[in-house]
Tab-separated table of C-alpha atoms and ligand atoms in Angstrom:
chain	number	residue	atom	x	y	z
L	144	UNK	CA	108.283	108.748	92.944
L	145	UNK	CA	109.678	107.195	90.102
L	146	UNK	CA	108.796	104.840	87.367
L	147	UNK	CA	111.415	103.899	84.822
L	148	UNK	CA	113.607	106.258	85.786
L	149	UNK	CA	111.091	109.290	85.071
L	150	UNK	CA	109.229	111.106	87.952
L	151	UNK	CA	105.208	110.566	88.208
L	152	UNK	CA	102.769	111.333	90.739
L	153	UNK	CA	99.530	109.714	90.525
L	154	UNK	CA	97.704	112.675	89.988
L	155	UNK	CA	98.536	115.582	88.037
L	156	UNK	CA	96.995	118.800	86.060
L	157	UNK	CA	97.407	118.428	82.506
L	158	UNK	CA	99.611	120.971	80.205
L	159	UNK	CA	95.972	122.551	78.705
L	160	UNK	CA	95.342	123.500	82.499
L	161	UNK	CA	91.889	122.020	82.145
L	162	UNK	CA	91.892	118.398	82.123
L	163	UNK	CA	93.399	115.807	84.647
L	164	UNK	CA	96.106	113.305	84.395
L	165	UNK	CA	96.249	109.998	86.817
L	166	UNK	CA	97.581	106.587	86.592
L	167	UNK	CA	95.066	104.109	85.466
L	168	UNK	CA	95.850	101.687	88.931
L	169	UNK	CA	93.445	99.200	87.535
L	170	UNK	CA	96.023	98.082	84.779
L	171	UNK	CA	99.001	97.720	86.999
L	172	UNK	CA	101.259	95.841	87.728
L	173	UNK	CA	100.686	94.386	84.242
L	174	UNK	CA	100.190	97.834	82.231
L	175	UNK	CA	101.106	100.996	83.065
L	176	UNK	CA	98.931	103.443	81.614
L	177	UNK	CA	97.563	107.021	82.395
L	178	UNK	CA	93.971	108.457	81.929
L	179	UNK	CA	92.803	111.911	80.752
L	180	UNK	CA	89.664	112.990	83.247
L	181	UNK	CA	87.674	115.869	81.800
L	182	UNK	CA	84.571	116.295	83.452
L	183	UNK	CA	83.180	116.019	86.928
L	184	UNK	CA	81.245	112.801	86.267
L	185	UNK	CA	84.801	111.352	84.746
L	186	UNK	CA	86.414	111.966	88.227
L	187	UNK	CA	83.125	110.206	90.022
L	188	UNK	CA	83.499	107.393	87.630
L	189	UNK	CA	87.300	107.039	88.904
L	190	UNK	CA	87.102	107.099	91.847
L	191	UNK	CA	83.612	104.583	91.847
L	192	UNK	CA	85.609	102.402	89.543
L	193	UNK	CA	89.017	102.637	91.335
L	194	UNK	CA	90.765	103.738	88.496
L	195	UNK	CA	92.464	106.015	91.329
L	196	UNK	CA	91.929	105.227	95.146
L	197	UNK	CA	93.658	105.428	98.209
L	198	UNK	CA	91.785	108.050	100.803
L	199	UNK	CA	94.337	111.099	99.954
L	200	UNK	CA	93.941	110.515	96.477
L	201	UNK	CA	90.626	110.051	96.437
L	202	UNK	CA	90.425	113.206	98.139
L	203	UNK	CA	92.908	115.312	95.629
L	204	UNK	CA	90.441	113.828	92.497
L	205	UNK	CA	87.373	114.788	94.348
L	206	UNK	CA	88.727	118.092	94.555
L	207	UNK	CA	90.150	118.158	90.662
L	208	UNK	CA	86.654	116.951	89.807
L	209	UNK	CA	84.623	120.309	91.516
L	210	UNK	CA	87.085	122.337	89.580
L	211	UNK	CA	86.204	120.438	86.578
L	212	UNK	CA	82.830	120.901	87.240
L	213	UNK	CA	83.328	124.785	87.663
L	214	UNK	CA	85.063	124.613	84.276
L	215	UNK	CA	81.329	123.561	82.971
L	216	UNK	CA	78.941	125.936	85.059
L	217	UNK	CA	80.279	128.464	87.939
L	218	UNK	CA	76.785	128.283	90.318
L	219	UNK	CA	75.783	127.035	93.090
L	220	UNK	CA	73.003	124.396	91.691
L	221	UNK	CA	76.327	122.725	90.102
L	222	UNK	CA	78.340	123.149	92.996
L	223	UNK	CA	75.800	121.528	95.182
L	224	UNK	CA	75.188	118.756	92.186
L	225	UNK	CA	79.019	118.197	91.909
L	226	UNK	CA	79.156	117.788	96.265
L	227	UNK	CA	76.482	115.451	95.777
L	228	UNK	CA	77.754	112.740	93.197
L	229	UNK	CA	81.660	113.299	94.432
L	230	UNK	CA	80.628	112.557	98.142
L	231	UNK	CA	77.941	109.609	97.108
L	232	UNK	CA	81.009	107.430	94.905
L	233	UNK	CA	83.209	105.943	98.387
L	234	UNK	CA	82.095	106.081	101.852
L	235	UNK	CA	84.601	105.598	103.913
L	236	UNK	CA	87.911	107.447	103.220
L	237	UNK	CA	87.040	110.678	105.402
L	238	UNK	CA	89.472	112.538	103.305
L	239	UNK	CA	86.860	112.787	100.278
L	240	UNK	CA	84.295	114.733	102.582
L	241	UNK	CA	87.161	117.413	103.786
L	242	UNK	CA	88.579	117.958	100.441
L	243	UNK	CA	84.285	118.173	99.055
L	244	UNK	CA	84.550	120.639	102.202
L	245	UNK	CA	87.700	122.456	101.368
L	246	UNK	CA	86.294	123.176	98.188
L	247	UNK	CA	83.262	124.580	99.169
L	248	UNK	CA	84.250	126.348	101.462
L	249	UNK	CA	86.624	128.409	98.995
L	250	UNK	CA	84.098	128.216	96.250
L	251	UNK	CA	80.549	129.581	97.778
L	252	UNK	CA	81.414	132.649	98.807
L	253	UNK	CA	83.045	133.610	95.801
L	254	UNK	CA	80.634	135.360	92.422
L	255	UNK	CA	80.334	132.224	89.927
L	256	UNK	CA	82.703	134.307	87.477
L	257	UNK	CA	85.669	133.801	90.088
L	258	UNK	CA	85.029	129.916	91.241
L	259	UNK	CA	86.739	128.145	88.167
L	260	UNK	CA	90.031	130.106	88.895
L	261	UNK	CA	89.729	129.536	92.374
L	262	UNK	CA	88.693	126.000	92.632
L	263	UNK	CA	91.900	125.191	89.815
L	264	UNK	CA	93.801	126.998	92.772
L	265	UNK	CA	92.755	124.700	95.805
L	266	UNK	CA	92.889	121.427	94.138
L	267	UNK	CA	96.091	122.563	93.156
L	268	UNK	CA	96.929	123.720	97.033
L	269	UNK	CA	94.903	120.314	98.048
L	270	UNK	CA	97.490	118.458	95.863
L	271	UNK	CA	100.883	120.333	97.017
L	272	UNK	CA	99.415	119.843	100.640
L	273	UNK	CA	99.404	115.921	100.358
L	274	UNK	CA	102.763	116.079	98.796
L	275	UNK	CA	104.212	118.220	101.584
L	276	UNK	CA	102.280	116.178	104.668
L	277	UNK	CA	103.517	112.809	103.750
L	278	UNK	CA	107.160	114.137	103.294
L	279	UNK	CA	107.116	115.194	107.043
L	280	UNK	CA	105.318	111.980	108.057
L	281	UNK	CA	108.432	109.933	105.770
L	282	UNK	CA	110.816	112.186	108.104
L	283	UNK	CA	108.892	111.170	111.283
L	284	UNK	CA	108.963	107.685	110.106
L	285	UNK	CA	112.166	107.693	109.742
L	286	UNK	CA	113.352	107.939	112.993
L	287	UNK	CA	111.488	104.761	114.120
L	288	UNK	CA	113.364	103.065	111.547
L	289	UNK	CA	116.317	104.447	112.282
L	290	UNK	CA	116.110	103.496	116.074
L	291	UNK	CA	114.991	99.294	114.883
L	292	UNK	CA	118.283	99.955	112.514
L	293	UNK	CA	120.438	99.982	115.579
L	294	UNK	CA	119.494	96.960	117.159
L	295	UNK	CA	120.445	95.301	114.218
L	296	UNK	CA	123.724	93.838	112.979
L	297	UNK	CA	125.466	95.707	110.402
L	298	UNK	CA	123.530	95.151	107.101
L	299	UNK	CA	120.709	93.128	108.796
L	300	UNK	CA	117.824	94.815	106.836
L	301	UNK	CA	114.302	96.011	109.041
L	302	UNK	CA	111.909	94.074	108.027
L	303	UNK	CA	108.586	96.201	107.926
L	304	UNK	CA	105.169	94.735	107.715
L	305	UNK	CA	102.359	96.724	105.710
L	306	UNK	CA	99.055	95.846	104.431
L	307	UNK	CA	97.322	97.058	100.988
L	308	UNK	CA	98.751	100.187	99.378
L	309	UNK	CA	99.264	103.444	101.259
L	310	UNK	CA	102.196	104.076	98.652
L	311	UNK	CA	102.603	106.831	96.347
L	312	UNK	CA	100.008	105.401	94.468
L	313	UNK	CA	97.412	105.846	97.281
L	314	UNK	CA	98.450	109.451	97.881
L	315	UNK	CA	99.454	112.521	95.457
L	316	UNK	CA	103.433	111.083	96.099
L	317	UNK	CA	105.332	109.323	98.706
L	318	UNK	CA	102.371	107.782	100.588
L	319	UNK	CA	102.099	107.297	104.027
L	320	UNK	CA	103.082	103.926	104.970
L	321	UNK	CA	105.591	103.690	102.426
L	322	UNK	CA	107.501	107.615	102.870
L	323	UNK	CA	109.374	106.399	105.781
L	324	UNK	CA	110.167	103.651	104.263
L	325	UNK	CA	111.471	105.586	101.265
L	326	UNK	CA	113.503	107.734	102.892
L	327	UNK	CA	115.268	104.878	105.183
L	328	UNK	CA	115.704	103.132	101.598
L	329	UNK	CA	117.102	106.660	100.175
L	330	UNK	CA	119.459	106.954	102.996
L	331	UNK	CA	121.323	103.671	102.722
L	332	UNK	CA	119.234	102.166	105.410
L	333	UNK	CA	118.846	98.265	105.072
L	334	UNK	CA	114.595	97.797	104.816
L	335	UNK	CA	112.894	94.579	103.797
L	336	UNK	CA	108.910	95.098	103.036
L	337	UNK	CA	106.654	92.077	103.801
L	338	UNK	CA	103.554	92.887	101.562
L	339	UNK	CA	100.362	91.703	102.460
L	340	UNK	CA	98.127	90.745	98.781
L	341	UNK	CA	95.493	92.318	100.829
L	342	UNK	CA	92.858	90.247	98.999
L	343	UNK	CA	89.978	90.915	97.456
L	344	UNK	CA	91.523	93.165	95.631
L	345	UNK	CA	95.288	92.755	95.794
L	346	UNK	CA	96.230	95.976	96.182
L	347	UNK	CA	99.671	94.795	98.445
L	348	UNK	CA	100.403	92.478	95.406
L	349	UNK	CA	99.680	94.690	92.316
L	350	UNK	CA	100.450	98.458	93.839
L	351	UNK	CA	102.303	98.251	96.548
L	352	UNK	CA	104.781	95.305	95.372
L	353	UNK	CA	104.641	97.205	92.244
L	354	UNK	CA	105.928	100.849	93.249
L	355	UNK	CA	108.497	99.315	95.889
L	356	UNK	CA	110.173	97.555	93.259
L	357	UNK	CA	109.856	99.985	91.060
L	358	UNK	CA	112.380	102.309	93.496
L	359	UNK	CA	114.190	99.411	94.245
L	360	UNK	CA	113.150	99.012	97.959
L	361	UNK	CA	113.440	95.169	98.851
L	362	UNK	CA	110.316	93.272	99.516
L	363	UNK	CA	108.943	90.181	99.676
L	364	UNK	CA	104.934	89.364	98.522
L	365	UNK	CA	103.064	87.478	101.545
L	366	UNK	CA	99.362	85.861	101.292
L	367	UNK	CA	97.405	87.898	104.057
L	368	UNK	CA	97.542	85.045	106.548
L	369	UNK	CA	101.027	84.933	106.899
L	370	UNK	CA	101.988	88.157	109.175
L	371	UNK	CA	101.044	86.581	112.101
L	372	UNK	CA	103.379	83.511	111.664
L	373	UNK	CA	106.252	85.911	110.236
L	374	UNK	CA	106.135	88.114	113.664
L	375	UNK	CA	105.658	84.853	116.087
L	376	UNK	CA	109.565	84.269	114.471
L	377	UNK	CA	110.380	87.712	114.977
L	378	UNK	CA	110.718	88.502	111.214
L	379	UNK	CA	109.035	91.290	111.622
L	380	UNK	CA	110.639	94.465	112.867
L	381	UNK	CA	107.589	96.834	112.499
L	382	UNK	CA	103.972	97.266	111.088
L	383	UNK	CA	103.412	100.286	109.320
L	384	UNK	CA	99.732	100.617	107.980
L	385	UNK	CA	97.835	103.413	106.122
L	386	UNK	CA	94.357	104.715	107.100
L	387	UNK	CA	90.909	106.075	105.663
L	388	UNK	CA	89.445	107.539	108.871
L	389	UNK	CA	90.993	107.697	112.109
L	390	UNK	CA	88.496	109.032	115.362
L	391	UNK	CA	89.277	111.677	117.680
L	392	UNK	CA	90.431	109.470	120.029
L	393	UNK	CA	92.667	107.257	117.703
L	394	UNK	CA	90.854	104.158	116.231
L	395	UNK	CA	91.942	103.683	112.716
L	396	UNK	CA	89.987	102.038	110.292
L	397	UNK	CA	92.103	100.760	107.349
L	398	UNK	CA	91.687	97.813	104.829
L	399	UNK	CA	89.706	95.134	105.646
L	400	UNK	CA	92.330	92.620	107.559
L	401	UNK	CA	94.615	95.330	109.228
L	402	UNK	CA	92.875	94.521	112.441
L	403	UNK	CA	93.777	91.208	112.503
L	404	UNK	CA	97.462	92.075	111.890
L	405	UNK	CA	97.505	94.854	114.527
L	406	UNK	CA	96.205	91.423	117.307
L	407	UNK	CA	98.604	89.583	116.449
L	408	UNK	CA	101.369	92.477	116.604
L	409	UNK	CA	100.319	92.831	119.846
L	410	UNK	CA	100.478	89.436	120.752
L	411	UNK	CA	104.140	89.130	119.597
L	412	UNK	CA	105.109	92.701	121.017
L	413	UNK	CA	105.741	93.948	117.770
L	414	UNK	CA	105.015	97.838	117.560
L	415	UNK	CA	102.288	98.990	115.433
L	416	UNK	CA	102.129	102.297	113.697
L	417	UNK	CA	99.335	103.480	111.663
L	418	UNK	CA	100.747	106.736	109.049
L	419	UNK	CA	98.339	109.600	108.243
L	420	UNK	CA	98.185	112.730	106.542
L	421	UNK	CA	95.603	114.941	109.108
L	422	UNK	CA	92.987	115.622	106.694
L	423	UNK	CA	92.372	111.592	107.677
L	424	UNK	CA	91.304	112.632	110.755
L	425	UNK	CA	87.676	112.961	111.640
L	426	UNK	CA	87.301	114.979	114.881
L	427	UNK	CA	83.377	114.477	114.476
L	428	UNK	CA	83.539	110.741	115.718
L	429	UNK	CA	85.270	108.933	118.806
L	430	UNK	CA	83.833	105.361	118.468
L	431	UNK	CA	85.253	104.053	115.200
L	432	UNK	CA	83.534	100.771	115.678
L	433	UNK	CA	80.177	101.875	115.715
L	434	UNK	CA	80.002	105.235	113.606
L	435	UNK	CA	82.278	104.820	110.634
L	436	UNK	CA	80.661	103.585	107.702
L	437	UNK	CA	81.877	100.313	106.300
L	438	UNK	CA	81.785	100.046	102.430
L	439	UNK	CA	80.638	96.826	101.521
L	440	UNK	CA	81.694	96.062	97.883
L	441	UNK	CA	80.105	93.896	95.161
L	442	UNK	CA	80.678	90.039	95.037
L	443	UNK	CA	82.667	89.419	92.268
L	444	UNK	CA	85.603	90.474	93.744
L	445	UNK	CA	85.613	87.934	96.104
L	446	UNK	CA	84.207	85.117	93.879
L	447	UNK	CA	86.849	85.816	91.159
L	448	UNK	CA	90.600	86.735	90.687
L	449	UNK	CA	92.258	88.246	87.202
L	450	UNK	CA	95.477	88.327	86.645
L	451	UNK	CA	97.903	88.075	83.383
L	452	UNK	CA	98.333	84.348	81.491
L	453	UNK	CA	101.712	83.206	80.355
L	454	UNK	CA	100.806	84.227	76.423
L	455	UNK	CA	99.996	88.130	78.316
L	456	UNK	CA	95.874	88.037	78.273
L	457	UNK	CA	94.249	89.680	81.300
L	458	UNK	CA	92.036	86.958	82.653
L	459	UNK	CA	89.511	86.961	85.069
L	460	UNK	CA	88.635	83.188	86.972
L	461	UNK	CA	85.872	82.112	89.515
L	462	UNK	CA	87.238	80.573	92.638
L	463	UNK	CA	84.190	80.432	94.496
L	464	UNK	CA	81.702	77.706	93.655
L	465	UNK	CA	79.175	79.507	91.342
L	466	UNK	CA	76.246	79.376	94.709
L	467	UNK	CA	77.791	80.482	97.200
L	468	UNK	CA	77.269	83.704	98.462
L	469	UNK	CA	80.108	85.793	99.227
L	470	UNK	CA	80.736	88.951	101.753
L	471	UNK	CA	82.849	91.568	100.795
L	472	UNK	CA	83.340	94.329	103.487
L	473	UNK	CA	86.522	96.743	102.299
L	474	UNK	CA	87.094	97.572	105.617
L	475	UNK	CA	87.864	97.288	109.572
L	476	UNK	CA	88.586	99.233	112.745
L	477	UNK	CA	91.800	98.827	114.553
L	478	UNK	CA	90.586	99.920	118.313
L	479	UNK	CA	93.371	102.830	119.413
L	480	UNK	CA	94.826	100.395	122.113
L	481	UNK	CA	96.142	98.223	119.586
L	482	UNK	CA	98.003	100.969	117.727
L	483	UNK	CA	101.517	102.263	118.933
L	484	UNK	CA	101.738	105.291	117.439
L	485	UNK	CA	100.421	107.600	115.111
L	486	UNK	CA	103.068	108.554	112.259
L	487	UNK	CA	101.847	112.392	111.666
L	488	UNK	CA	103.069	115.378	109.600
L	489	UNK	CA	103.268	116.985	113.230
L	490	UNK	CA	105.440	113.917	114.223
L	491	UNK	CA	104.512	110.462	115.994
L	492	UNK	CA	101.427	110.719	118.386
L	493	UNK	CA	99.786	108.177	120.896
L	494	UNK	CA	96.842	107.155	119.460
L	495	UNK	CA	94.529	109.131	122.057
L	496	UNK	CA	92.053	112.183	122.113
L	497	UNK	CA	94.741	114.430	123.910
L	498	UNK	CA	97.156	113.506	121.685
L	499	UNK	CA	95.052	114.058	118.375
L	500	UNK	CA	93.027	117.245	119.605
L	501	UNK	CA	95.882	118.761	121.036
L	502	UNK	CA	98.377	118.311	118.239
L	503	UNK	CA	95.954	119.476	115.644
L	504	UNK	CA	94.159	121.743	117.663
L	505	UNK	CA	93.427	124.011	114.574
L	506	UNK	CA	92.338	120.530	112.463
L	507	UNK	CA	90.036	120.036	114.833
L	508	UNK	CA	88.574	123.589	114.919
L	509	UNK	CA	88.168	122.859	111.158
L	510	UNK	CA	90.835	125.050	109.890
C	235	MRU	O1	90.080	100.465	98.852
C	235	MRU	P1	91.324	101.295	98.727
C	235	MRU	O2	92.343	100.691	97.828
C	235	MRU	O3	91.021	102.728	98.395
C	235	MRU	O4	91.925	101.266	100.196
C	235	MRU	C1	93.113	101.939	100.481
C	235	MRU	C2	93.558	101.752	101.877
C	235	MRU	O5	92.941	101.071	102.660
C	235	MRU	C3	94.780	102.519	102.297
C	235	MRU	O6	95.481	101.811	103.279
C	235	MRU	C4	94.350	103.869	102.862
C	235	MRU	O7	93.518	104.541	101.958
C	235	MRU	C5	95.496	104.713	103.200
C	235	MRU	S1	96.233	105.412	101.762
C	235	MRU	C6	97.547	106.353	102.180
């Protein structure tokens, strides 16, 4: 999508064909700067530090990072050795184990001479992929839009409720929450985002707020508590949420908080729809309450907020009294009754096991 007028993904190949381009999403909203990735342990160290993040793009630098790591040494000692740190640096985004799996599975049974041309090759394909999926799921998307759009008066915008980022800057482009919401905006459509902060980490403030305004989509910045008051006043038209792992029989786990918005869209009858590209699916697991893992994330990102002063200094502040102890889990599961549909590049799917295994029949015998 665009910044400034010029078009970026978040990820990108650089011109030497060796080294890796992505936005540095730590510094935004207040800078916005890109980073050079050259080595396998560079890619871990983004994705650990969230320089990049987001579970498709987390996946698409796992996948730059084993061909990085081919660059160095084609065999299999640092195949297995690049597997091993890539998978070890998030735990919950499923979509870093299939691309990990995507890439081996191209890689092993090639001679070592072949694997750095090859791997290049996928987690170029891995890349185009993303890009392609989350167009379809904007078209999808679209049509739910479309059909709140006509139950409105004439330029009433929808207002559409989403929580952190699942924006461009989550995937390779468009994202998955936001591409319908891009193409409605694209299309004359009226939309109106209400952005959760999606504290600890404020990805809804910084990212999200960030790349909507950035294409000129209207939005308004909410504190997390404040969906549930917003759709008890029916201001809000629609949830669309992003995902990191969604079961075989359609529980989504998503941003810590996204639960809490999907009760009290179904309190107020307000339809729910959870976006995601089908590598986010993880046909291995039905019960996402009890066998996804959580990631639990360090302290200070509760106990502390940064930001940018009036004279432009990045700042970071306590807000928690220095003892006491803090609990910072980055995620929750969203049980499948709760969810309306699923927004897919196959189109929108009840969030059930006949749906899911049916529709991606071929995902789901791993191909
Ligand atoms: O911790 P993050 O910022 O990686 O979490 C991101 C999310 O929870 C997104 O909603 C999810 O990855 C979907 S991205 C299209």
């Amino acid at each position: 999508m665009k910044v400034d007028g010029q078009h970026f993904r978040s990820i990108w190949l650089e011109p030497d064909g060796r080294s890796v381009g992505a936005i540095d999403q730590r510094r935004l909203p207040h800078e916005f700067a890109v980073a050079r990735i050259a080595s396998v342990e560079a890619a871990a160290d983004a994705i650990r530090s969230m320089l990049v993040r987001g579970a498709p793009l987390i996946g698409a630098t796992a996948a730059y990072g084993v061909a990085l790591a081919m660059r160095a040494d084609g065999s299999d000692a640092t195949l297995d050795e690049a597997y091993r740190l890539l998978i070890a640096t998030r735990p919950t985004a499923i979509n870093l184990k299939w691309a990990l799996d995507q890439m081996e599975q191209t890689l092993r049974p090639l001679p070592s001479s072949a694997r750095v041309e090859a791997a290049y090759g996928r987690a170029d394909e891995i890349a185009e992929e993303d890009v392609a999926i989350n167009r379809e799921i904007g078209r999808h998307g679209l049509a739910l839009i479309e059909e709140a759009a006509a139950s409105k008066k004439s330029g009433e915008p929808v207002n559409i409720l989403t929580h952190c980022n699942a924006g461009w800057l989550a995937t390779v482009d468009w994202g998955t929450a936001t591409a319908p919401i891009y193409c409605a905006h694209d299309r004359g459509l009226a939309v109106h985002v209400w952005v959760d902060e999606t504290r600890p980490r404020n990805q809804g403030a910084s990212l999200t707020a960030w790349e909507l305004g950035h294409h000129g989509v209207s939005h308004t910045v909410i504190p997390d508590n404040t969906g549930g008051h917003l759709m008890q006043h029916g201001m809000v038209d629609l949830v669309i949420v992003g995902t990191d792992r969604v079961t075989a029989n359609g529980d989504v786990c998503n941003k810590i908080g996204t639960y809490l918005k999907a009760l009290a869209a179904h309190d107020n009858h307000v339809p729910f729809y959870v976006a995601l590209p089908s590598p986010t699916i993880d046909f291995s697991i039905d019960d996402g309450l009890t066998q996804i893992p959580i990631e639990q994330r360090a302290p200070g990102e509760v106990a502390t907020m940064s930001g940018r002063t009036a004279d432009g200094r990045i700042e970071t502040v306590r807000v928690v009294p220095e003892d006491s102890p803090v609990a910072n889990y980055g995620f929750d599961v969203t049980p499948s009754r709760l969810v309306t549909g699923l927004i897919t590049e196959r189109g929108v799917l009840k969030a059930d096991r006949n749906a899911l295994c049916g529709v991606f029949r071929d995902r789901a015998a791993g191909r």
